[in-house]
GROMACS .gro file of N, CA, C and O in nm:
model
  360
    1UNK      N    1  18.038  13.141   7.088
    1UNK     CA    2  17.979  13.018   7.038
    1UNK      C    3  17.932  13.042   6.895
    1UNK      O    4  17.855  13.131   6.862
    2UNK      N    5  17.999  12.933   6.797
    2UNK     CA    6  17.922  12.967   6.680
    2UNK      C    7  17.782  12.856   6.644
    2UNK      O    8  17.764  12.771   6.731
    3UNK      N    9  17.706  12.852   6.551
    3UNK     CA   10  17.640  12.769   6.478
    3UNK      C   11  17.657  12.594   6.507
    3UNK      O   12  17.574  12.516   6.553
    4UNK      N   13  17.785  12.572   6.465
    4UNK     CA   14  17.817  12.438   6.477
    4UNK      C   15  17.825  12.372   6.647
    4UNK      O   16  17.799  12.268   6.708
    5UNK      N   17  17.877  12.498   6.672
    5UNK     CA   18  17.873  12.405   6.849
    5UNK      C   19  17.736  12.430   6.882
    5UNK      O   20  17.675  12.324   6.872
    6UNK      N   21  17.652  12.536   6.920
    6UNK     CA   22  17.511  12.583   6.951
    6UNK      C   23  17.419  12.417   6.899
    6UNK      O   24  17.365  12.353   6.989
    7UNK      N   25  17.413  12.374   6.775
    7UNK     CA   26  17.353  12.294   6.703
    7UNK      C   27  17.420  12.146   6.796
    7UNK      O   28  17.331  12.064   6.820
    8UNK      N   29  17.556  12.107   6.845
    8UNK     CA   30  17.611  11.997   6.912
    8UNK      C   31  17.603  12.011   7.055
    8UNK      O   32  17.640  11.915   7.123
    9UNK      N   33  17.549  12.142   7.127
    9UNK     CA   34  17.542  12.172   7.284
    9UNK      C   35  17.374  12.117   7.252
    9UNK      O   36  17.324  12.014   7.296
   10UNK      N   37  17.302  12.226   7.156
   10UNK     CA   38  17.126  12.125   7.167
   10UNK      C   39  17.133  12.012   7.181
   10UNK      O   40  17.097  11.967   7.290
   11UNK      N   41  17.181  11.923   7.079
   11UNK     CA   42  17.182  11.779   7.054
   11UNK      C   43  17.188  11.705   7.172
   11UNK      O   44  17.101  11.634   7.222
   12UNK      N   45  17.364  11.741   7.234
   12UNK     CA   46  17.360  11.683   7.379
   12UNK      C   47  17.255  11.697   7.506
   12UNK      O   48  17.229  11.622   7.599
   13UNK      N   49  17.211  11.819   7.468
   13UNK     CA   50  17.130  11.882   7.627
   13UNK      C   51  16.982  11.737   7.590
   13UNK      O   52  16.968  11.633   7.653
   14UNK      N   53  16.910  11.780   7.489
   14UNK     CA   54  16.848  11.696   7.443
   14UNK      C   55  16.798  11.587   7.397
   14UNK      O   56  16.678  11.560   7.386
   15UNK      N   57  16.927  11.491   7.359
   15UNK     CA   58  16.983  11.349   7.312
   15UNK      C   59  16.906  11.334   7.206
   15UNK      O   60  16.849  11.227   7.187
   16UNK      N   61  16.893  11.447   7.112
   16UNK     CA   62  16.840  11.426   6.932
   16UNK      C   63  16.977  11.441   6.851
   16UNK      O   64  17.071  11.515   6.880
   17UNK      N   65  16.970  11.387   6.784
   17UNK     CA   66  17.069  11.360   6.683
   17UNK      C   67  17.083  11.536   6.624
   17UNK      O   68  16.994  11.621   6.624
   18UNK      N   69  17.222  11.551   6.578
   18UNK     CA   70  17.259  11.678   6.515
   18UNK      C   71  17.187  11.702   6.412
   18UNK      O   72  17.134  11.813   6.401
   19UNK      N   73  17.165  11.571   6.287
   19UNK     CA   74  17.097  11.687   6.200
   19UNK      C   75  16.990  11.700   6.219
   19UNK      O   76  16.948  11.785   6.140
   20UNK      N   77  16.900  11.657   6.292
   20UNK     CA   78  16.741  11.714   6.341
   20UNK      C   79  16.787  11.853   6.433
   20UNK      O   80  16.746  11.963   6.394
   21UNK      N   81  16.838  11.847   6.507
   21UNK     CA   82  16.894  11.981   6.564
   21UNK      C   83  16.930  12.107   6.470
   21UNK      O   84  16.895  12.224   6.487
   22UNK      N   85  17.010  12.055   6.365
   22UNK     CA   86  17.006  12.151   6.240
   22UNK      C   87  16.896  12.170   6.166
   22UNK      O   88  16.884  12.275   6.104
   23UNK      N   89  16.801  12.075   6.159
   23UNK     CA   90  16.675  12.091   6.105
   23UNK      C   91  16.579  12.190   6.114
   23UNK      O   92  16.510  12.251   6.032
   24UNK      N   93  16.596  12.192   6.298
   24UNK     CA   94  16.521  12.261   6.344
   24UNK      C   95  16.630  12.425   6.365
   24UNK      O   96  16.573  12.534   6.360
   25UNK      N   97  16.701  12.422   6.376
   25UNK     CA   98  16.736  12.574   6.385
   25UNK      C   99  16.759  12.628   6.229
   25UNK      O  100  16.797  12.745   6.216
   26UNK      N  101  16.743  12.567   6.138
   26UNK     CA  102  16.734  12.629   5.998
   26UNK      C  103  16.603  12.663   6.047
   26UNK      O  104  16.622  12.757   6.124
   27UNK      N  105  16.470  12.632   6.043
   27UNK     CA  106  16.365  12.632   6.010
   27UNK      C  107  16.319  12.759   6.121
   27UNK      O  108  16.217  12.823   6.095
   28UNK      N  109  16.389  12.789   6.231
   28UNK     CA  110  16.370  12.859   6.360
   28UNK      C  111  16.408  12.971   6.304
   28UNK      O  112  16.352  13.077   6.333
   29UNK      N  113  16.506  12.964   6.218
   29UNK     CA  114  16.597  13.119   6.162
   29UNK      C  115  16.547  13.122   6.054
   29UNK      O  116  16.618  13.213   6.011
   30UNK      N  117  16.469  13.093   5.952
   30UNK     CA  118  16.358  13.113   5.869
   30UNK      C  119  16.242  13.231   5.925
   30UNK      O  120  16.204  13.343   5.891
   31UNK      N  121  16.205  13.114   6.052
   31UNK     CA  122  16.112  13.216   6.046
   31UNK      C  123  16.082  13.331   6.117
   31UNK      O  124  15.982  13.402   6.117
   32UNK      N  125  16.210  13.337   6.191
   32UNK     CA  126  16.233  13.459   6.272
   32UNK      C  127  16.275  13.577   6.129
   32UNK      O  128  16.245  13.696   6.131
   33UNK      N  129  16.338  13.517   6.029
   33UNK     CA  130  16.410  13.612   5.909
   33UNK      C  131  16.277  13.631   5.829
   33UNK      O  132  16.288  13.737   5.767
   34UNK      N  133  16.158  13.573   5.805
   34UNK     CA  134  16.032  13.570   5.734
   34UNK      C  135  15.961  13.713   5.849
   34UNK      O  136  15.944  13.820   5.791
   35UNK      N  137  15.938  13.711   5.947
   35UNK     CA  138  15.874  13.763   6.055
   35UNK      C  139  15.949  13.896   6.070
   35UNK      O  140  15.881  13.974   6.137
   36UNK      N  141  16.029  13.933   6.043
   36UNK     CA  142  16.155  14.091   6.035
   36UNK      C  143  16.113  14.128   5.899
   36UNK      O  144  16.087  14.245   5.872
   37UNK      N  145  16.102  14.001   5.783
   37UNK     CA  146  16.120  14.091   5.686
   37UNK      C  147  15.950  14.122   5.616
   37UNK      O  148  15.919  14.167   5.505
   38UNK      N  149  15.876  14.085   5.716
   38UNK     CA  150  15.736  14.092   5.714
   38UNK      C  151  15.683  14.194   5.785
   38UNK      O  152  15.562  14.214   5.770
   39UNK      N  153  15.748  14.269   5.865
   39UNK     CA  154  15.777  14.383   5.917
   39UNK      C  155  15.734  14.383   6.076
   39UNK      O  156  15.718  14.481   6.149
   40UNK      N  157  15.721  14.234   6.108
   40UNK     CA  158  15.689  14.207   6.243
   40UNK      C  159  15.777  14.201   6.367
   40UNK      O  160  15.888  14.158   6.335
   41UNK      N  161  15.771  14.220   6.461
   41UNK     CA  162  15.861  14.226   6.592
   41UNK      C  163  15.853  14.066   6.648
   41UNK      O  164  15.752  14.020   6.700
   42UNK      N  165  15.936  14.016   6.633
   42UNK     CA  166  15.976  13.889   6.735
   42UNK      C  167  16.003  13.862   6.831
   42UNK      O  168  16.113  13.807   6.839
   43UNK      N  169  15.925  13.880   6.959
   43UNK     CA  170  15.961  13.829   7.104
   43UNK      C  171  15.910  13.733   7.169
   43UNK      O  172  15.797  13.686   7.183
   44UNK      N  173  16.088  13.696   7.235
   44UNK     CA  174  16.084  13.558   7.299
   44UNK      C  175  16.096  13.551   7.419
   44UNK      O  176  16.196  13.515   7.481
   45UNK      N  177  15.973  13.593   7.470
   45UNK     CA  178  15.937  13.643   7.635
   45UNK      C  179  16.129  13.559   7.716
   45UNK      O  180  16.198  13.471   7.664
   46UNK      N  181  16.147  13.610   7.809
   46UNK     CA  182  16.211  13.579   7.889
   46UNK      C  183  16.361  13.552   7.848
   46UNK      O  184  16.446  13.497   7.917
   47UNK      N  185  16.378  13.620   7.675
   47UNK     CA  186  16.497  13.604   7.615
   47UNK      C  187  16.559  13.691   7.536
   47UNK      O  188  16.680  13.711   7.548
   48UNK      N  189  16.483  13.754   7.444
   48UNK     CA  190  16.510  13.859   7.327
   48UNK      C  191  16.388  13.842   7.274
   48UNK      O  192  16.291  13.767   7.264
   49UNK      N  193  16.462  14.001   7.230
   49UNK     CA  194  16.292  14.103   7.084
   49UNK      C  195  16.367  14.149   7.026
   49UNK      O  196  16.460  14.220   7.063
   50UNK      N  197  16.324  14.098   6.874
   50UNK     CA  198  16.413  14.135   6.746
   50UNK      C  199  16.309  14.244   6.705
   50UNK      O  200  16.188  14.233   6.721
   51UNK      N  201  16.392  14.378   6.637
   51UNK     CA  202  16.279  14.449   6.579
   51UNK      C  203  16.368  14.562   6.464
   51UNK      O  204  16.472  14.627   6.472
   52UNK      N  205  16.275  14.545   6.372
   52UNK     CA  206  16.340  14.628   6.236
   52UNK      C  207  16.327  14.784   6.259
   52UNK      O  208  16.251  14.836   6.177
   53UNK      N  209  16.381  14.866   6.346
   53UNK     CA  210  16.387  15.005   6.313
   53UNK      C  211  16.443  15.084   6.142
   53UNK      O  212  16.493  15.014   6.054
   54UNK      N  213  16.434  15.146   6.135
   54UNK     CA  214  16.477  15.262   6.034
   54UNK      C  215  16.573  15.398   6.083
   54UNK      O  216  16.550  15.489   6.162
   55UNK      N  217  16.648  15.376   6.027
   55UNK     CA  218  16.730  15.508   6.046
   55UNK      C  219  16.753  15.603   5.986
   55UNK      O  220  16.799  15.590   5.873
   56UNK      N  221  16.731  15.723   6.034
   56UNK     CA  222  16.692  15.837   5.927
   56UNK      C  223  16.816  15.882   5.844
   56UNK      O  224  16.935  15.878   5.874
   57UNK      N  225  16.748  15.930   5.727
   57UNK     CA  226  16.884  15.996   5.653
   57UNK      C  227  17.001  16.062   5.697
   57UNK      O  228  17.000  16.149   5.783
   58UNK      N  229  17.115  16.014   5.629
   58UNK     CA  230  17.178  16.150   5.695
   58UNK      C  231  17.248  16.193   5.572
   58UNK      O  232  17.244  16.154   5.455
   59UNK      N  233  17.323  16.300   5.646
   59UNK     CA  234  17.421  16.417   5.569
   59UNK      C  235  17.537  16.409   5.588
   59UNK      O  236  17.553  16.412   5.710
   60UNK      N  237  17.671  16.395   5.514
   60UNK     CA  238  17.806  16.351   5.532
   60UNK      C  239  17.857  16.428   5.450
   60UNK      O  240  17.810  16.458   5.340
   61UNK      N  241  17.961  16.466   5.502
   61UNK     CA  242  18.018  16.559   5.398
   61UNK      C  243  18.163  16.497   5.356
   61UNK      O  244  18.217  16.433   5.445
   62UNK      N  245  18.220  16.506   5.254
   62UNK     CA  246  18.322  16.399   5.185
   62UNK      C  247  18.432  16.522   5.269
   62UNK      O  248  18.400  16.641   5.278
   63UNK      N  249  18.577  16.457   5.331
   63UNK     CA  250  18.653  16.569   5.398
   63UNK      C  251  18.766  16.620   5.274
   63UNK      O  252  18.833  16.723   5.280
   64UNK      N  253  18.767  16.529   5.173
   64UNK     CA  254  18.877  16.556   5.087
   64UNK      C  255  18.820  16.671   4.976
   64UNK      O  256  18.909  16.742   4.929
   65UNK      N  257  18.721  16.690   4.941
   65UNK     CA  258  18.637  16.754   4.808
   65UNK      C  259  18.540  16.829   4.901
   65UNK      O  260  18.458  16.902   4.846
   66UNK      N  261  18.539  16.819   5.054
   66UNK     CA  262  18.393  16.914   5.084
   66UNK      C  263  18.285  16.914   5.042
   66UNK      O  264  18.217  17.016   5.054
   67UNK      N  265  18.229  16.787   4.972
   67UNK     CA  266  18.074  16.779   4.898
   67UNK      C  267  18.003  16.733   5.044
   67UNK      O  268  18.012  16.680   5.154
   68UNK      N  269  17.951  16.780   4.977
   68UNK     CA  270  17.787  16.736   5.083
   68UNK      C  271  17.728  16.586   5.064
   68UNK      O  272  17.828  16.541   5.008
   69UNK      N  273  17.655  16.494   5.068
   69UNK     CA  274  17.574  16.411   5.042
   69UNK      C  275  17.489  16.361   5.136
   69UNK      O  276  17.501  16.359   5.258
   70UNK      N  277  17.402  16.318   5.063
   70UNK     CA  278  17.307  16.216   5.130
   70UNK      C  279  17.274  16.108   5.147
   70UNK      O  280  17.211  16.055   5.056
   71UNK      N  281  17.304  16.029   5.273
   71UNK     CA  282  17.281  15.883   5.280
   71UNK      C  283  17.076  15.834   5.275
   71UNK      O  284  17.004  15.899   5.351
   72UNK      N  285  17.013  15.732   5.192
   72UNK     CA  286  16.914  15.718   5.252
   72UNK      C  287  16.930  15.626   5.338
   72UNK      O  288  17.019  15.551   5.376
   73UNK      N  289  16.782  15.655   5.368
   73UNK     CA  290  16.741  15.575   5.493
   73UNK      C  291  16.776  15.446   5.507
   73UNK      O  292  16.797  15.375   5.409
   74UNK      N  293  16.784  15.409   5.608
   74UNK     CA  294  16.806  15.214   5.613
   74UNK      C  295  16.773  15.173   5.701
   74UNK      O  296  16.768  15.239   5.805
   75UNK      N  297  16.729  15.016   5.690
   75UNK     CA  298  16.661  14.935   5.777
   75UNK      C  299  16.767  14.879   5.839
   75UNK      O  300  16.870  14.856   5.776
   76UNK      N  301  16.750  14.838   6.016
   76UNK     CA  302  16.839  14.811   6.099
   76UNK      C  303  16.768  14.665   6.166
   76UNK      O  304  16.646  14.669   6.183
   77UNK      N  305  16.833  14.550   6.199
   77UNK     CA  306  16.734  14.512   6.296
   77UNK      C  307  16.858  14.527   6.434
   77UNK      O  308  16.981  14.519   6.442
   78UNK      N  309  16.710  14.559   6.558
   78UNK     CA  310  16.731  14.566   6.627
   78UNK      C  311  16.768  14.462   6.708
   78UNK      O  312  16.791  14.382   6.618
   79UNK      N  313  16.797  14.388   6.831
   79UNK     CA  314  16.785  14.291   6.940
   79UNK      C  315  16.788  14.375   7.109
   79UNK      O  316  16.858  14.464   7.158
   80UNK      N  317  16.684  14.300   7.151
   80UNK     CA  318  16.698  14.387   7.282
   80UNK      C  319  16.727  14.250   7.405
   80UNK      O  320  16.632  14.171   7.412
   81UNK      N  321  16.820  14.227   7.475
   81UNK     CA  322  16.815  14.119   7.547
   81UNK      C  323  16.708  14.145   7.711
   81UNK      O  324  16.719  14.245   7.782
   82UNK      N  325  16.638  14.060   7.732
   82UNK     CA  326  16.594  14.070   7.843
   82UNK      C  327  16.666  14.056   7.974
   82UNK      O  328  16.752  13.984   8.027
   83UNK      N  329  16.564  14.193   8.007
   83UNK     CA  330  16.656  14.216   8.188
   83UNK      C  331  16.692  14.094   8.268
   83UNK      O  332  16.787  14.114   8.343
   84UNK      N  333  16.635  13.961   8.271
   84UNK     CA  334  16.634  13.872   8.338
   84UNK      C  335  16.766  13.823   8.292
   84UNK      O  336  16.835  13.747   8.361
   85UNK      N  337  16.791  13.855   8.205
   85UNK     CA  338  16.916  13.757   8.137
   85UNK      C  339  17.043  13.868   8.157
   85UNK      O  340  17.160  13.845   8.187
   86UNK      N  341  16.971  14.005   8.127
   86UNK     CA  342  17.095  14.071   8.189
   86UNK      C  343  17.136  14.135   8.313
   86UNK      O  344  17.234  14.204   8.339
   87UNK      N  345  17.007  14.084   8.407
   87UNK     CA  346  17.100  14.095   8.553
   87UNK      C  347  17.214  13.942   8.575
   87UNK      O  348  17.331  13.945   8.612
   88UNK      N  349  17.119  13.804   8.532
   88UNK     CA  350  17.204  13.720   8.537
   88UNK      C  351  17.354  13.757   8.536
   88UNK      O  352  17.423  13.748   8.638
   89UNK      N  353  17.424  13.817   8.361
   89UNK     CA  354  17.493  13.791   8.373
   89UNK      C  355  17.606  13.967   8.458
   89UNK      O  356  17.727  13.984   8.443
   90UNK      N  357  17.523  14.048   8.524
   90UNK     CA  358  17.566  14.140   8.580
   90UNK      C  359  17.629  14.096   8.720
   90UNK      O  360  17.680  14.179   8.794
   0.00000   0.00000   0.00000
């Protein structure tokens, strides 16, 4: 499912017009993207927890030249789906 249907499955389930449906999931993905990059964890009891881990440096070595290097660190976000949702679909 992408964006455009997700935004026309709300509408129907709901009977609000699409672009209030788009209204509201811009503004939903704001502030879930404000709340990650604020360095906060987002959970939506009984659905998903978004959360920004870090991943530590690493070391790679190039196979053609044999150099060494170093990657830094980087920010990941995480998603963890809840058990309820994943026995459902087990």
């Amino acid at each position: 499912m992408n964006r455009k249907i997700l935004i026309e499955r709300i509408a129907e389930k709901t009977g609000e017009y699409k672009k209030d449906v788009e209204v509201f999931v811009d503004a939903y993905e704001e502030v879930i993207k404000q709340a990650l990059l604020d360095g906060e964890d987002v959970h939506l009891h009984g659905f998903v927890t978004f959360q920004v881990k870090e991943q530590n440096a690493k070391t790679y070595v190039n196979p053609k030249s044999g150099e060494r290097r170093q990657l830094a660190p980087v920010k990941k976000v995480r998603a963890k789906i809840s058990a309820s949702i994943n026995d459902k679909i087990k």
